[in-house]
Amino acid sequence: VRSPSRRVRLLLVRHAQSANKSRAPDEDAQADPGLSERGHRQADALGEYLAGELNATGGDDGLLVVSSPMRRCLLTIRPTLQRLTPLLPPARCLCHGGAFEFGCAGLDFRGTPLEQTSREFPEFLPIAFADDGTWAYHGESGKETEDECRERAMRFVEWLRGCEARTVVLVTHQTFGDLLC
């Protein structure tokens, strides 16, 4: 990410394996699943790697961790935060209400309520949620459309450009990440 006067190192992390990947054949997919056992192992490995990488490059000096509000993303980065906690102030760990996966919100499902997310993930400071405590869906569809997702990605990029961090770790989803790159 570049602005006219500075450079930002962006570490884009796709969430670990979703619990929906390991559900029984007759079990319905969850709208906001956690991680599978494999996903938890992936998150632990990521935590070990990122903590080493970030500590080797100056720890929390200019570091910002931003996660999608979806459980699988928050759970993916949690082991990293646990390793960085002595170095990283809570205001540098954000849960961004507009970084959710394409098509996972709309008028039919507004996202996991902020109150529930905050209770389960107190280490994150929630930002950019809707006034009613739902994810930042601004469209008019039952399920987010591609155009709505592109618009949301552009809002996120503008927000990101305003961040003062030198290194941003963004934990999000493949489709949303593709739009950012």
Tab-separated table of C-alpha atoms in Angstrom:
chain	number	residue	atom	x	y	z
A	1	VAL	CA	0.000	0.000	0.000
A	2	ARG	CA	1.447	3.379	-0.927
A	3	SER	CA	0.531	6.919	-0.179
A	4	PRO	CA	2.430	9.886	-1.620
A	5	SER	CA	4.619	10.196	1.493
A	6	ARG	CA	5.041	6.699	2.913
A	7	ARG	CA	5.164	2.983	2.336
A	8	VAL	CA	3.290	0.333	4.273
A	9	ARG	CA	4.216	-3.322	4.476
A	10	LEU	CA	0.993	-5.331	4.052
A	11	LEU	CA	1.013	-8.959	5.152
A	12	LEU	CA	-2.135	-10.483	3.713
A	13	VAL	CA	-3.218	-13.653	5.546
A	14	ARG	CA	-6.005	-15.909	4.367
A	15	HIS	CA	-7.839	-17.563	7.248
A	16	ALA	CA	-6.997	-21.131	8.255
A	17	GLN	CA	-9.274	-24.042	7.324
A	18	SER	CA	-12.915	-23.429	8.178
A	19	ALA	CA	-14.851	-25.825	10.401
A	20	ASN	CA	-17.327	-26.078	7.521
A	21	LYS	CA	-14.691	-28.114	5.650
A	22	SER	CA	-14.839	-30.869	8.272
A	23	ARG	CA	-18.571	-31.058	8.902
A	24	ALA	CA	-20.549	-34.260	8.428
A	25	PRO	CA	-22.149	-34.723	4.980
A	26	ASP	CA	-25.641	-34.266	6.422
A	27	GLU	CA	-24.678	-31.242	8.545
A	28	ASP	CA	-25.568	-27.726	7.328
A	29	ALA	CA	-22.787	-25.213	6.849
A	30	GLN	CA	-22.551	-22.502	9.498
A	31	ALA	CA	-22.828	-18.860	8.419
A	32	ASP	CA	-19.854	-17.861	10.595
A	33	PRO	CA	-17.886	-21.013	11.433
A	34	GLY	CA	-14.790	-21.380	13.535
A	35	LEU	CA	-11.811	-23.515	12.529
A	36	SER	CA	-11.442	-27.228	11.923
A	37	GLU	CA	-8.790	-29.152	13.875
A	38	ARG	CA	-6.508	-28.708	10.881
A	39	GLY	CA	-7.338	-24.999	10.890
A	40	HIS	CA	-6.270	-24.720	14.543
A	41	ARG	CA	-2.946	-26.375	13.706
A	42	GLN	CA	-2.509	-23.971	10.778
A	43	ALA	CA	-3.273	-21.001	13.047
A	44	ASP	CA	-0.700	-22.185	15.602
A	45	ALA	CA	1.933	-22.573	12.871
A	46	LEU	CA	1.098	-19.116	11.530
A	47	GLY	CA	1.405	-17.665	15.030
A	48	GLU	CA	4.841	-19.143	15.491
A	49	TYR	CA	5.990	-17.900	12.090
A	50	LEU	CA	4.514	-14.391	12.289
A	51	ALA	CA	5.673	-13.786	15.854
A	52	GLY	CA	9.211	-14.631	14.783
A	53	GLU	CA	8.945	-12.526	11.628
A	54	LEU	CA	7.448	-9.516	13.371
A	55	ASN	CA	9.824	-9.677	16.344
A	56	ALA	CA	12.782	-9.912	13.932
A	57	THR	CA	11.651	-6.717	12.180
A	58	GLY	CA	11.139	-4.570	15.246
A	59	GLY	CA	8.188	-6.014	17.142
A	60	ASP	CA	5.227	-3.692	17.502
A	61	ASP	CA	6.980	-0.614	16.134
A	62	GLY	CA	4.295	0.599	13.743
A	63	LEU	CA	2.425	-2.740	13.672
A	64	LEU	CA	-1.333	-2.980	13.178
A	65	VAL	CA	-3.258	-6.273	13.105
A	66	VAL	CA	-6.627	-6.110	11.327
A	67	SER	CA	-9.028	-9.018	11.061
A	68	SER	CA	-12.271	-9.761	9.316
A	69	PRO	CA	-15.123	-9.986	11.841
A	70	MET	CA	-15.649	-13.623	10.858
A	71	ARG	CA	-14.727	-16.195	13.516
A	72	ARG	CA	-12.375	-18.188	11.302
A	73	CYS	CA	-10.212	-15.097	10.740
A	74	LEU	CA	-10.192	-14.009	14.376
A	75	LEU	CA	-9.270	-17.552	15.437
A	76	THR	CA	-6.550	-17.700	12.765
A	77	ILE	CA	-4.665	-14.683	14.126
A	78	ARG	CA	-5.304	-15.303	17.841
A	79	PRO	CA	-2.188	-17.508	18.368
A	80	THR	CA	-0.068	-14.748	16.812
A	81	LEU	CA	-1.555	-12.167	19.171
A	82	GLN	CA	-0.961	-14.439	22.149
A	83	ARG	CA	2.716	-14.532	21.220
A	84	LEU	CA	2.883	-10.757	20.663
A	85	THR	CA	0.683	-9.622	23.576
A	86	PRO	CA	3.504	-8.231	25.721
A	87	LEU	CA	4.576	-6.124	22.737
A	88	LEU	CA	1.314	-5.197	21.044
A	89	PRO	CA	-1.152	-2.811	22.711
A	90	PRO	CA	-4.848	-3.734	22.380
A	91	ALA	CA	-5.574	-0.654	20.234
A	92	ARG	CA	-3.308	-2.206	17.578
A	93	CYS	CA	-5.557	-5.312	17.191
A	94	LEU	CA	-8.646	-4.386	15.202
A	95	CYS	CA	-11.714	-6.341	14.151
A	96	HIS	CA	-12.927	-4.485	11.051
A	97	GLY	CA	-16.650	-4.833	10.355
A	98	GLY	CA	-16.121	-4.307	6.614
A	99	ALA	CA	-13.517	-7.010	5.952
A	100	PHE	CA	-15.902	-9.991	5.769
A	101	GLU	CA	-15.984	-12.552	2.964
A	102	PHE	CA	-17.790	-11.834	-0.310
A	103	GLY	CA	-21.412	-12.886	-0.174
A	104	CYS	CA	-21.416	-13.742	3.523
A	105	ALA	CA	-23.614	-10.826	4.509
A	106	GLY	CA	-26.618	-9.046	3.124
A	107	LEU	CA	-30.093	-8.190	4.234
A	108	ASP	CA	-30.812	-11.885	4.932
A	109	PHE	CA	-27.802	-12.319	7.276
A	110	ARG	CA	-26.212	-9.167	8.699
A	111	GLY	CA	-23.326	-10.996	10.357
A	112	THR	CA	-22.542	-12.192	13.834
A	113	PRO	CA	-23.603	-9.483	16.297
A	114	LEU	CA	-20.829	-7.241	17.577
A	115	GLU	CA	-21.755	-8.005	21.185
A	116	GLN	CA	-21.148	-11.730	20.607
A	117	THR	CA	-17.883	-11.116	18.714
A	118	SER	CA	-16.602	-8.762	21.431
A	119	ARG	CA	-17.431	-11.276	24.149
A	120	GLU	CA	-15.637	-14.118	22.344
A	121	PHE	CA	-12.681	-12.015	21.143
A	122	PRO	CA	-11.994	-9.325	23.784
A	123	GLU	CA	-8.440	-8.818	22.542
A	124	PHE	CA	-9.780	-7.044	19.433
A	125	LEU	CA	-10.998	-3.475	19.236
A	126	PRO	CA	-14.072	-3.463	16.954
A	127	ILE	CA	-14.221	-0.769	14.273
A	128	ALA	CA	-16.333	0.032	11.206
A	129	PHE	CA	-19.380	-1.981	12.245
A	130	ALA	CA	-22.873	-0.805	11.346
A	131	ASP	CA	-24.700	1.341	13.904
A	132	ASP	CA	-26.854	-1.641	14.874
A	133	GLY	CA	-23.770	-3.744	15.711
A	134	THR	CA	-23.785	-5.847	12.545
A	135	TRP	CA	-21.129	-6.127	9.851
A	136	ALA	CA	-20.714	-3.123	7.570
A	137	TYR	CA	-22.967	-4.255	4.737
A	138	HIS	CA	-24.226	-1.195	2.818
A	139	GLY	CA	-26.174	-2.845	0.012
A	140	GLU	CA	-29.783	-3.635	-0.764
A	141	SER	CA	-29.545	-7.355	-1.587
A	142	GLY	CA	-30.448	-10.461	0.354
A	143	LYS	CA	-26.867	-11.587	-0.246
A	144	GLU	CA	-24.018	-9.255	-1.201
A	145	THR	CA	-23.467	-8.854	-4.949
A	146	GLU	CA	-20.093	-8.621	-6.719
A	147	ASP	CA	-20.524	-4.881	-7.309
A	148	GLU	CA	-21.376	-4.317	-3.642
A	149	CYS	CA	-18.280	-6.265	-2.617
A	150	ARG	CA	-16.070	-4.185	-4.936
A	151	GLU	CA	-17.485	-0.997	-3.415
A	152	ARG	CA	-16.837	-2.357	0.083
A	153	ALA	CA	-13.261	-3.247	-0.885
A	154	MET	CA	-12.709	0.311	-2.135
A	155	ARG	CA	-13.992	1.716	1.179
A	156	PHE	CA	-11.613	-0.624	2.997
A	157	VAL	CA	-8.650	0.469	0.858
A	158	GLU	CA	-9.430	4.126	1.603
A	159	TRP	CA	-9.563	3.312	5.309
A	160	LEU	CA	-6.282	1.402	5.060
A	161	ARG	CA	-4.597	4.344	3.337
A	162	GLY	CA	-5.456	6.467	6.351
A	163	CYS	CA	-3.743	4.121	8.806
A	164	GLU	CA	-0.488	5.306	10.346
A	165	ALA	CA	1.006	1.829	10.718
A	166	ARG	CA	4.207	0.822	8.968
A	167	THR	CA	3.268	-2.869	8.964
A	168	VAL	CA	-0.310	-4.132	8.639
A	169	VAL	CA	-1.216	-7.777	9.088
A	170	LEU	CA	-4.620	-8.239	7.462
A	171	VAL	CA	-6.451	-11.504	8.117
A	172	THR	CA	-9.274	-11.894	5.657
A	173	HIS	CA	-10.670	-14.092	2.897
A	174	GLN	CA	-9.469	-15.131	-0.536
A	175	THR	CA	-12.107	-13.250	-2.515
A	176	PHE	CA	-11.823	-10.058	-0.473
A	177	GLY	CA	-8.029	-10.224	-0.549
A	178	ASP	CA	-8.100	-10.630	-4.333
A	179	LEU	CA	-10.036	-7.367	-4.629
A	180	LEU	CA	-7.485	-5.557	-2.472
A	181	CYS	CA	-4.533	-6.658	-4.584
